[in-house]
Tab-separated table of C-alpha atoms in Angstrom:
chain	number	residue	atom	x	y	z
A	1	UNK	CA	-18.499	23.286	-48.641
A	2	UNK	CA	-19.854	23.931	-52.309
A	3	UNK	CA	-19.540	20.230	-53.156
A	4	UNK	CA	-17.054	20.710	-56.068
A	5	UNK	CA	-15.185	17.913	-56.822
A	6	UNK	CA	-11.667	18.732	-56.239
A	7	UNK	CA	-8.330	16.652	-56.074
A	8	UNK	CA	-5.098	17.615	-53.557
A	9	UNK	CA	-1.882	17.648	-55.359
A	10	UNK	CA	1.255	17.168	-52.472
A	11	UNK	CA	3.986	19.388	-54.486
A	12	UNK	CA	8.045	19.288	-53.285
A	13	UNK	CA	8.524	15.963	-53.057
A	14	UNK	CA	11.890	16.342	-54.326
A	15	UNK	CA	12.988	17.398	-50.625
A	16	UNK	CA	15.089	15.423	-48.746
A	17	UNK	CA	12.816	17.074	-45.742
A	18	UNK	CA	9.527	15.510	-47.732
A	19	UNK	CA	7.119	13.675	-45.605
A	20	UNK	CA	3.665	12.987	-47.684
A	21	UNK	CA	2.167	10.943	-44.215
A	22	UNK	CA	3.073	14.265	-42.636
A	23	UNK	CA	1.118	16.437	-45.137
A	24	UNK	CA	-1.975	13.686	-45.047
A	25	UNK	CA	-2.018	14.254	-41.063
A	26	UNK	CA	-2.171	18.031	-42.026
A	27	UNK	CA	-4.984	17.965	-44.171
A	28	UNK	CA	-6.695	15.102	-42.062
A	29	UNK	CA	-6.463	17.950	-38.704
A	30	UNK	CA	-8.352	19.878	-41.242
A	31	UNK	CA	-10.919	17.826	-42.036
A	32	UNK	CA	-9.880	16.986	-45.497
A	33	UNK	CA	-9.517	13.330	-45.314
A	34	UNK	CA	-8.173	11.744	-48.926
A	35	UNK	CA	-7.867	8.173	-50.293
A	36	UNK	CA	-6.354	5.760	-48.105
A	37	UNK	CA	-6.384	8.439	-45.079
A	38	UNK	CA	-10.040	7.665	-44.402
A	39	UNK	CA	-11.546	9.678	-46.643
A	40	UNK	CA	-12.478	9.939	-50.761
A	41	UNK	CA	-10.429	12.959	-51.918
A	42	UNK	CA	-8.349	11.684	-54.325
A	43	UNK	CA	-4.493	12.779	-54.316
A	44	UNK	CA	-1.053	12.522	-56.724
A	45	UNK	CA	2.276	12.976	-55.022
A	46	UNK	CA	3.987	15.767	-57.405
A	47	UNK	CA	6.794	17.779	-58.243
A	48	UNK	CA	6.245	20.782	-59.904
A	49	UNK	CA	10.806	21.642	-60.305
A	50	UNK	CA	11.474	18.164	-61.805
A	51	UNK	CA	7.895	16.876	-63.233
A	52	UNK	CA	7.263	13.621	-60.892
A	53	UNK	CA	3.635	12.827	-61.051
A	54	UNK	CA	2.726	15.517	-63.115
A	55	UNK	CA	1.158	12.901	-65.890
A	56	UNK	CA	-0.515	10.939	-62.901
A	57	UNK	CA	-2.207	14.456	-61.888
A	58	UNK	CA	-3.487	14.910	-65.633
A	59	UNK	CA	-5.037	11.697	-65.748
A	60	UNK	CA	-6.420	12.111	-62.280
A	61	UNK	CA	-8.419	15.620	-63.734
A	62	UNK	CA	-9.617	13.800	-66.758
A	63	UNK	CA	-10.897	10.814	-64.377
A	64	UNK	CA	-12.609	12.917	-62.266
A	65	UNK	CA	-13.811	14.861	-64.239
A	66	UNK	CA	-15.622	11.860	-65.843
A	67	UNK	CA	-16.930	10.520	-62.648
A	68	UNK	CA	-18.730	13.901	-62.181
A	69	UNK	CA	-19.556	14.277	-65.280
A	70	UNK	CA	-18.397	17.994	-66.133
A	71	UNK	CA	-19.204	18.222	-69.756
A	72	UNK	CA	-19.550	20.726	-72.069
A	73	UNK	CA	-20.969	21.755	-75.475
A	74	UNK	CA	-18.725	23.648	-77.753
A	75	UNK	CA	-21.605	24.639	-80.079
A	76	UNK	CA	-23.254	26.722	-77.660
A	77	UNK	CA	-22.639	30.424	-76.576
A	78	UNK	CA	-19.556	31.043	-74.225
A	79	UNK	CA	-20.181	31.150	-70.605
A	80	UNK	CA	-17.172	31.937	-68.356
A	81	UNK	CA	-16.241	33.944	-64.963
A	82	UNK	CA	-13.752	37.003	-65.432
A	83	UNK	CA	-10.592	35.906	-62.765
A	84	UNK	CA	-8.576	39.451	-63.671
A	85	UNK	CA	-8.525	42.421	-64.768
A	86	UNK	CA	-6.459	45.804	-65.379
A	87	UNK	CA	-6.154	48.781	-66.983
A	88	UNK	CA	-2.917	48.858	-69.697
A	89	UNK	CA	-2.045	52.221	-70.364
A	90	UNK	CA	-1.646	51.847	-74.101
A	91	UNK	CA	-4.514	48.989	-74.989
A	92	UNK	CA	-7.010	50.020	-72.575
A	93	UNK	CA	-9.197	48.009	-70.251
A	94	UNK	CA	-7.754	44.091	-70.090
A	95	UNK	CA	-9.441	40.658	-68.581
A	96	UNK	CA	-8.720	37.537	-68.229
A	97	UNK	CA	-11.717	34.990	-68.057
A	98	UNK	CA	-11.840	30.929	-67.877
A	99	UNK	CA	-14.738	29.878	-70.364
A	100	UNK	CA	-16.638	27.465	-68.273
A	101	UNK	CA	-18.817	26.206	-71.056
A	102	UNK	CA	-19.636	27.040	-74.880
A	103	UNK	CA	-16.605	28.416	-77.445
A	104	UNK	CA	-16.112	32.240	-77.795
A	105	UNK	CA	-15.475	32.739	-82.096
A	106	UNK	CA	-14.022	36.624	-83.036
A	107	UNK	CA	-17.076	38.806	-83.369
A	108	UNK	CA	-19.487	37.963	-80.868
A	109	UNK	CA	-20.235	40.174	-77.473
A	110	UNK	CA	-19.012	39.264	-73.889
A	111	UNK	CA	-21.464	40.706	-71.647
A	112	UNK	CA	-20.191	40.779	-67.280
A	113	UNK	CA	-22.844	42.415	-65.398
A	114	UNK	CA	-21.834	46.522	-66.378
A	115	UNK	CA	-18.804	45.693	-68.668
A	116	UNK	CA	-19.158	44.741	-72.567
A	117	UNK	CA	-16.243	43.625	-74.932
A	118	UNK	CA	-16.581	42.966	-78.434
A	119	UNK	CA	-14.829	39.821	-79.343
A	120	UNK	CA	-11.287	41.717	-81.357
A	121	UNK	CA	-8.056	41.178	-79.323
A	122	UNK	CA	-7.996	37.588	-78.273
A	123	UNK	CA	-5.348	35.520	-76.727
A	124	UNK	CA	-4.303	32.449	-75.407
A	125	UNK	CA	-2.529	31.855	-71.805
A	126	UNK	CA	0.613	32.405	-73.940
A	127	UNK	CA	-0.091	35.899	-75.040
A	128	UNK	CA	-0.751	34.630	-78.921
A	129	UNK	CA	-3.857	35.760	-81.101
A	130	UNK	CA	-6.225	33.490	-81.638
A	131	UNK	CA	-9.518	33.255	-83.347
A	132	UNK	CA	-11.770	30.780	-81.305
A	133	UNK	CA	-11.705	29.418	-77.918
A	134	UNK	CA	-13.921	26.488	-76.286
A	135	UNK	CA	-14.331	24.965	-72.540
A	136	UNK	CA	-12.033	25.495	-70.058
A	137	UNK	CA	-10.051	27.376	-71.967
A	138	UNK	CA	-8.017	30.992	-70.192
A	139	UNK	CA	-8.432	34.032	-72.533
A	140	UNK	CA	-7.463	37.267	-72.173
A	141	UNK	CA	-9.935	39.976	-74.065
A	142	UNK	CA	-8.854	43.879	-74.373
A	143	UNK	CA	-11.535	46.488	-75.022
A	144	UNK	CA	-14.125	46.201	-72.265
A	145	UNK	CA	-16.435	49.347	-71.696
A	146	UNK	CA	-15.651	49.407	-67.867
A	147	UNK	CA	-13.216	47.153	-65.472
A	148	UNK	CA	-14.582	43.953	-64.797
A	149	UNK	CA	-15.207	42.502	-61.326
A	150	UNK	CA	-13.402	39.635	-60.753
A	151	UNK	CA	-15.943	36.667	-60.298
A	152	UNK	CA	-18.411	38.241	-62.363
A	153	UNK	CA	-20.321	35.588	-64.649
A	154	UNK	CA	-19.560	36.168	-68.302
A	155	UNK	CA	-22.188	35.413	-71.392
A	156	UNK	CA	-21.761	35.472	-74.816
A	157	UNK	CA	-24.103	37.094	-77.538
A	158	UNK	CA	-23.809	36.480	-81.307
A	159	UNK	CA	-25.330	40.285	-82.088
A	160	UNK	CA	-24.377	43.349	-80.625
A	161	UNK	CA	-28.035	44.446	-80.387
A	162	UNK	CA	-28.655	41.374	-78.006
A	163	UNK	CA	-25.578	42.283	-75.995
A	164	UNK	CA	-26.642	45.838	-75.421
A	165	UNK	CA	-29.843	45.347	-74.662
A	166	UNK	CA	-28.649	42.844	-71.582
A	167	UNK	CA	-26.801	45.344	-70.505
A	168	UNK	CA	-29.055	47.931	-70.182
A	169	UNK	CA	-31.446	45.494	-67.650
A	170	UNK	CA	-28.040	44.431	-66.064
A	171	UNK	CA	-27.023	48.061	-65.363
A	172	UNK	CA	-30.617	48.879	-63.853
A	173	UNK	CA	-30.785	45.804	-61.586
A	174	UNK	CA	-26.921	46.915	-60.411
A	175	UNK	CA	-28.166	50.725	-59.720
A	176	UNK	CA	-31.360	48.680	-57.632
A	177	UNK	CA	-28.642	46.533	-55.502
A	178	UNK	CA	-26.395	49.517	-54.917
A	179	UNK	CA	-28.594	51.448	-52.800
A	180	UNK	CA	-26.838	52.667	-49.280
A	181	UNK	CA	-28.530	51.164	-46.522
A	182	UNK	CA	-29.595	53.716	-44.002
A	183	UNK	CA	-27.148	55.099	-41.535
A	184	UNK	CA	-28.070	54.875	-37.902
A	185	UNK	CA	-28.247	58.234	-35.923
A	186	UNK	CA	-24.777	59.450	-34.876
A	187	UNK	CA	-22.812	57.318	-37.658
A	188	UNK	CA	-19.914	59.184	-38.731
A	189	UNK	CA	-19.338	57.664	-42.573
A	190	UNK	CA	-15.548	58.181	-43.725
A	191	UNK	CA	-15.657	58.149	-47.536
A	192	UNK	CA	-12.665	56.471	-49.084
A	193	UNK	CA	-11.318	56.787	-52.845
A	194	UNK	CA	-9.259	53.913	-53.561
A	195	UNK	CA	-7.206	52.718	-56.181
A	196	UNK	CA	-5.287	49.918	-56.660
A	197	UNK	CA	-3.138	47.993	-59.092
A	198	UNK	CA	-4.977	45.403	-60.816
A	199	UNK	CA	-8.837	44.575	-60.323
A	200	UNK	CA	-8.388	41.256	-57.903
A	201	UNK	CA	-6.290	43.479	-55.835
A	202	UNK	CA	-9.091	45.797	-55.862
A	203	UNK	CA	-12.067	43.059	-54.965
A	204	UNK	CA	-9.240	42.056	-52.419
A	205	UNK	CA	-8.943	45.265	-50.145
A	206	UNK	CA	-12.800	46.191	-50.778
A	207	UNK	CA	-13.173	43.088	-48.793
A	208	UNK	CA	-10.393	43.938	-46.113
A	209	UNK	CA	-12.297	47.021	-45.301
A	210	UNK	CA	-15.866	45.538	-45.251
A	211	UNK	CA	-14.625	43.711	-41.849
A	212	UNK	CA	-13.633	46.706	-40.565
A	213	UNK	CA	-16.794	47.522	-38.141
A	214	UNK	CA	-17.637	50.222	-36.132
A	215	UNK	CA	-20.868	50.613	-34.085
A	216	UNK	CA	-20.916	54.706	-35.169
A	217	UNK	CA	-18.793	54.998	-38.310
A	218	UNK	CA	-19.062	53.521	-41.529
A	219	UNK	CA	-16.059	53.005	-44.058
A	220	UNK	CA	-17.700	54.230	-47.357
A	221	UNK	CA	-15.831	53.713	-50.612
A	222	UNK	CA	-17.186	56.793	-52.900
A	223	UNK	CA	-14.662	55.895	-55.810
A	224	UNK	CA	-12.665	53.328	-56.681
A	225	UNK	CA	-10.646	52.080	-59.997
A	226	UNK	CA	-7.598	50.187	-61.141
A	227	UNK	CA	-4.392	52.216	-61.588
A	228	UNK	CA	-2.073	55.559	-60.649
A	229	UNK	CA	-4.000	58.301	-58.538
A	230	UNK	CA	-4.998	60.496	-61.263
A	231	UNK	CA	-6.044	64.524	-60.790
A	232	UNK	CA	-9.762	62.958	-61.507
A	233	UNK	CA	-9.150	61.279	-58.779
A	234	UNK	CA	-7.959	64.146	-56.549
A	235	UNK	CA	-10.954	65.940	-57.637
A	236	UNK	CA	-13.335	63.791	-56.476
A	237	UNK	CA	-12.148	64.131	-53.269
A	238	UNK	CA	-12.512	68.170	-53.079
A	239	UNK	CA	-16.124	67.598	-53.663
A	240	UNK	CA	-15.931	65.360	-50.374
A	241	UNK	CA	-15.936	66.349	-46.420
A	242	UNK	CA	-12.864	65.039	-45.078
A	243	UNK	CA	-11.984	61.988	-47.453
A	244	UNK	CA	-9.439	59.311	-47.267
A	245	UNK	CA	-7.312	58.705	-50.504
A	246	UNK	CA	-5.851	55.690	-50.379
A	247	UNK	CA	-3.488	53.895	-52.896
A	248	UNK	CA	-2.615	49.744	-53.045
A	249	UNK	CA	0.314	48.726	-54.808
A	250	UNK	CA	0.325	51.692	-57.491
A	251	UNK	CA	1.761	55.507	-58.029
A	252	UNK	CA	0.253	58.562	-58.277
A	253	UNK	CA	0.278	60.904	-61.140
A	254	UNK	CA	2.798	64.375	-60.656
A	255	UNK	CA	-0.580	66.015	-61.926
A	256	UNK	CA	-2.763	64.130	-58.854
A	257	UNK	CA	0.119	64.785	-56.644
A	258	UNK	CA	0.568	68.069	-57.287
A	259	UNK	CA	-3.644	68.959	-57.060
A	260	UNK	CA	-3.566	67.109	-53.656
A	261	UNK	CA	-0.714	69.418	-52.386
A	262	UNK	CA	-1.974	72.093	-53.010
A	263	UNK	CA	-5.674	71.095	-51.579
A	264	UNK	CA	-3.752	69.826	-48.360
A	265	UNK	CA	-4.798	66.507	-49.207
A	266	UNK	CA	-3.125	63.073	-48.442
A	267	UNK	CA	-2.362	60.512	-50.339
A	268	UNK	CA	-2.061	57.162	-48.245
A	269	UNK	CA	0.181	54.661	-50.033
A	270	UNK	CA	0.385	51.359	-49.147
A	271	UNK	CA	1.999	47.931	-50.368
A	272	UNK	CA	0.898	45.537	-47.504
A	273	UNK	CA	-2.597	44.877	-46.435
A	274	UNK	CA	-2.429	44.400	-43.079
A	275	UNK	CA	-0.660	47.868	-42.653
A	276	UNK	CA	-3.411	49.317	-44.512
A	277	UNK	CA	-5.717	47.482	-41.936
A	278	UNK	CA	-4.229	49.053	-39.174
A	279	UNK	CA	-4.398	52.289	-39.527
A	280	UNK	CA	-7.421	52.687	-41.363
A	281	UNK	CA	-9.038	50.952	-37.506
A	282	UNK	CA	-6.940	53.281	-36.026
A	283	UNK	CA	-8.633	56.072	-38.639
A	284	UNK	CA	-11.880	55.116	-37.858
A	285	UNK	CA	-11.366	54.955	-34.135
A	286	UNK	CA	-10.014	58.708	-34.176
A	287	UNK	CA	-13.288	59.658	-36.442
A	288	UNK	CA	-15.762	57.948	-34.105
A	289	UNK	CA	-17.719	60.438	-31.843
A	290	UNK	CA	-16.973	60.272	-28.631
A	291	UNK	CA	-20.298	59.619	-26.071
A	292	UNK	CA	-20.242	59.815	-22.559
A	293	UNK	CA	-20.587	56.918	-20.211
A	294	UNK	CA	-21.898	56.398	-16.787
A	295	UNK	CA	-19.639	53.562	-15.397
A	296	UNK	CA	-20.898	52.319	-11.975
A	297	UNK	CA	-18.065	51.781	-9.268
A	298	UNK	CA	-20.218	49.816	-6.629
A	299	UNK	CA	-23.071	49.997	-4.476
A	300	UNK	CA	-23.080	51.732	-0.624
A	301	UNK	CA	-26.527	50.472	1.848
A	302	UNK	CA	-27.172	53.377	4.000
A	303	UNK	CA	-27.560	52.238	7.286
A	304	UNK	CA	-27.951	55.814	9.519
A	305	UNK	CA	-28.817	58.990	8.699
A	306	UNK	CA	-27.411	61.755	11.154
A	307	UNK	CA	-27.660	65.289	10.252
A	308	UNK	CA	-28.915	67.493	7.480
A	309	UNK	CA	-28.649	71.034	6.412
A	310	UNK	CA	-30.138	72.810	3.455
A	311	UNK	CA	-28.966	70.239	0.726
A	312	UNK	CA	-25.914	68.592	2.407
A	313	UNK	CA	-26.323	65.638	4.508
A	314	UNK	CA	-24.130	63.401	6.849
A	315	UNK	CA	-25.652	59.499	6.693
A	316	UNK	CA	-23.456	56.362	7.727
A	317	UNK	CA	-23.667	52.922	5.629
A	318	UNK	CA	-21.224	50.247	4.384
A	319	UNK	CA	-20.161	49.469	1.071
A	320	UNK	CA	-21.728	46.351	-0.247
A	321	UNK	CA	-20.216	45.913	-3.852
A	322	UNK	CA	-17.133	47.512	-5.459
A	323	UNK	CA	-15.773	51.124	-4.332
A	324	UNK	CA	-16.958	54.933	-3.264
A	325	UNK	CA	-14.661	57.712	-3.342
A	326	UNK	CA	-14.840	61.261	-3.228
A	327	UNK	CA	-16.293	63.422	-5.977
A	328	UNK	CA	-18.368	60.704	-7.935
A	329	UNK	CA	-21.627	61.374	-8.084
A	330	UNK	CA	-24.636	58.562	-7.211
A	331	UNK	CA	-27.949	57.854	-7.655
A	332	UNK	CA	-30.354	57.441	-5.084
A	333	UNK	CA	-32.039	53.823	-4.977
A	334	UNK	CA	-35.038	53.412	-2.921
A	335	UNK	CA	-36.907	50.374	-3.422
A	336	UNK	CA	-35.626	49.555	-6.333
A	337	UNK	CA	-36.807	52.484	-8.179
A	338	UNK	CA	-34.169	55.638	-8.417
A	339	UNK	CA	-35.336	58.582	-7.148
A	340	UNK	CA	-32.838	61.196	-7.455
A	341	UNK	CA	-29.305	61.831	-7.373
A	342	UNK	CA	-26.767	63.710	-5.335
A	343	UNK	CA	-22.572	63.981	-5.227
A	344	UNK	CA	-19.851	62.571	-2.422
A	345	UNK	CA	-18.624	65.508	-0.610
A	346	UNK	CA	-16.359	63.241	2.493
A	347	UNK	CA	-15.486	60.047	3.248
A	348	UNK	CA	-14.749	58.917	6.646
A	349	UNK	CA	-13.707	55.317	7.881
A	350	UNK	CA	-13.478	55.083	11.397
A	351	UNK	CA	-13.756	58.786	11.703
A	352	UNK	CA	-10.514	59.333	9.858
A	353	UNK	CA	-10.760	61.195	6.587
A	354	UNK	CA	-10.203	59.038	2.778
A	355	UNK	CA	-10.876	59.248	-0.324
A	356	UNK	CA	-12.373	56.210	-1.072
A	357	UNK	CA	-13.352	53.021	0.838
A	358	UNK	CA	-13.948	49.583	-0.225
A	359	UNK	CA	-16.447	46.914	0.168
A	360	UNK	CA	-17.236	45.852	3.343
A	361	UNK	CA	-16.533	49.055	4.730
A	362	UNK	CA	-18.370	50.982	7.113
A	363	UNK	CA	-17.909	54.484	6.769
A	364	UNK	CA	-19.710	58.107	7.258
A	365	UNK	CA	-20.803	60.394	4.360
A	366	UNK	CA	-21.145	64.099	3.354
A	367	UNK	CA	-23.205	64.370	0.795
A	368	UNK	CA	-24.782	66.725	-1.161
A	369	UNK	CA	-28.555	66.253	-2.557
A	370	UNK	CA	-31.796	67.742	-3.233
A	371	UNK	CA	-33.390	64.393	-2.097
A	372	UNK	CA	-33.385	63.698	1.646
A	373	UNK	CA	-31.855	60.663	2.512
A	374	UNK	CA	-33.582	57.637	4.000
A	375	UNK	CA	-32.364	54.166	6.088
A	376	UNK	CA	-32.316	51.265	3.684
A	377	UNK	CA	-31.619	54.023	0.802
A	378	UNK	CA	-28.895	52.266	-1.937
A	379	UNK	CA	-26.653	54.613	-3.031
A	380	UNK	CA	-24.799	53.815	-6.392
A	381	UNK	CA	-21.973	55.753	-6.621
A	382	UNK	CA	-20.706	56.552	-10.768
A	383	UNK	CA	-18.336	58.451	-12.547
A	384	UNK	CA	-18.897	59.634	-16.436
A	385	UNK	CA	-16.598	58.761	-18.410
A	386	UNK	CA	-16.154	59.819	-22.570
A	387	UNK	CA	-15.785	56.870	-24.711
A	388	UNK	CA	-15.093	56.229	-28.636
């Protein structure tokens, strides 16, 4: 869909139970058709446990790669996109980036949106230091200011002056975009604190929960970070009405754990999403005020009106749509405008006594109502129900 050139590499083909046509029908059912299957995308049979067309796939990137003409210029500033990032306990805030363009040299300033890194602590994909980097190169950089979001665009400053001052306009456009929208009336808003083990875990489950929708409540994520539970953590959420702490594929600290216990607050661990999912729709469903509901159960033409005294009267019709029974309440149609209402006191069908009768019935009514009855009157019998 974004038009990047891409290649399909069909790995295993070291099975006996290998079938590449197999895999080309696959991808063909989802409407990615490669070379000689009707389509452009170009494709290398592979195996990634013994090496088989692992040379063919290098030469394919470099070919492509030509065709499209993805070049880059090593003498300019780095530009890259931050893919991970976590907090190490004894080095501090840690990301990984892939430089898309330019060549990162020790000294200069990495700038993504809020978090700034001056070029120190270096490495390679292997873990070893290194002084310079170019083009689609993977480096991992420890120091940042804050965690990183994964996919945030990286640039590259030669002064620190520069650097800061982009991040001062970067933090002030962020502050602009982070503005709550405004809550309908009646939205119940559940704040969450969440933490998580690495950062792309992090991006992951923020995006878990932003499908979670509810026309009155709102999941609202007042804190969130990379790591254990911490007692900051716990604190945050004794400042907060009823929050949800909720921890992905980390611990929490005997200090957090022992604040929360003491606060009768929970601490919601989890190690698989769609767990975490469910109850957190099953959260919001027990948070969501309940409203009442009139639900309609059919429609009754009165055809005869017999009696009345003080405000209960006896009137004859049949049932033209759904049900009536006894104890619902109705409203009173007359010419298609409602003009009151009034509640079933009996039902009779054929003079015996029921407590409800269907359409096509014929059947006698008490009722009771401060509007007097007419012929041709539509009665629309209801019941109110409470509903999340």
């Amino acid at each position: 869909e974004a038009k990047i050139p891409y290649i399909v590499a069909i790995n295993k083909i070291d099975k006996p139970s290998a079938s590449i046509d197999h895999t080309k029908q696959t991808l063909a059912e989802a409407g990615i058709y490669v070379e000689g299957y009707g389509g452009e995308v170009p494709w290398v049979a592979i195996s990634a446990k013994i090496g088989t067309g692992v040379n063919e796939l290098l030469d394919m990137m470099l070919l492509v790669a030509e065709l499209a003409e993805l070049n880059g210029d090593p003498e300019k500033l780095a530009e890259g996109v931050i893919i991970e990032s976590r907090m190490d306990p004894k080095r501090g805030v840690t990301a990984t980036m892939v430089i898309t363009d330019g060549t990162i040299i020790r000294g200069r300033f990495l700038l993504a949106e809020d978090a700034l890194v001056p070029v120190r602590m270096m490495e390679n994909f292997m873990g070893g230091a290194i002084d310079t980097a170019t083009f689609s190169s993977p480096v991992r950089l420890t120091g940042w200011s804050v965690m990183p979001e994964v996919g945030a665009v990286v640039t590259s400053y030669a002064k620190k002056k520069d650097a800061e001052h982009a991040l001062a306009k970067s933090i002030a456009r962020h502050v602009t975009d982070k503005r709550d929208e405004p809550l309908t009336e009646g939205t119940v808003v559940v704040p969450v604190i969440l933490k998580t083990d690495v950062a792309g875990t992090l991006e992951a489950v923020k995006g878990e929960l932003a499908k979670l929708k509810h026309e009155r409540v709102k999941l609202k994520i007042v804190h969130s970070g990379v790591g254990a539970v911490s007692e900051s953590d716990v604190k945050v959420a004794l400042g907060i009405i009823d929050p949800l702490i909720v921890s992905f594929h980390t611990k929490t600290d005997a200090l957090a754990a022992d604040l929360a216990s003491r606060n009768n607050i929970t601490i919601h661990d989890f190690d698989i999403i769609y767990k975490l999912t469910e109850w957190l729709a099953e959260e919001i469903l027990r948070r969501a005020p309940h409203i009442e509901v009139a639900e309609n159960l059919g429609e009754l033409r009165i055809i005869r009106c017999f009696s009345q005294q003080k405000e209960k009267q006896v009137v004859g019709g049949r049932v033209t749509t759904g049900k009536i029974s006894v104890g619902a309440k109705f409203k009173i149609v007359r010419r298609d405008t409602e003009v009151g209402e009034g509640k079933i006191i009996e039902v009779q069908c054929q003079k015996i006594k029921t407590k409800e009768a269907g359409e096509g019935s014929e059947c006698g009514l008490q009722v009771e109502s401060k509007i007097t009855i007419a012929e041709r009157d539509v009665l629309i019998p209801y019941v109110v129900v409470s509903k999340q």
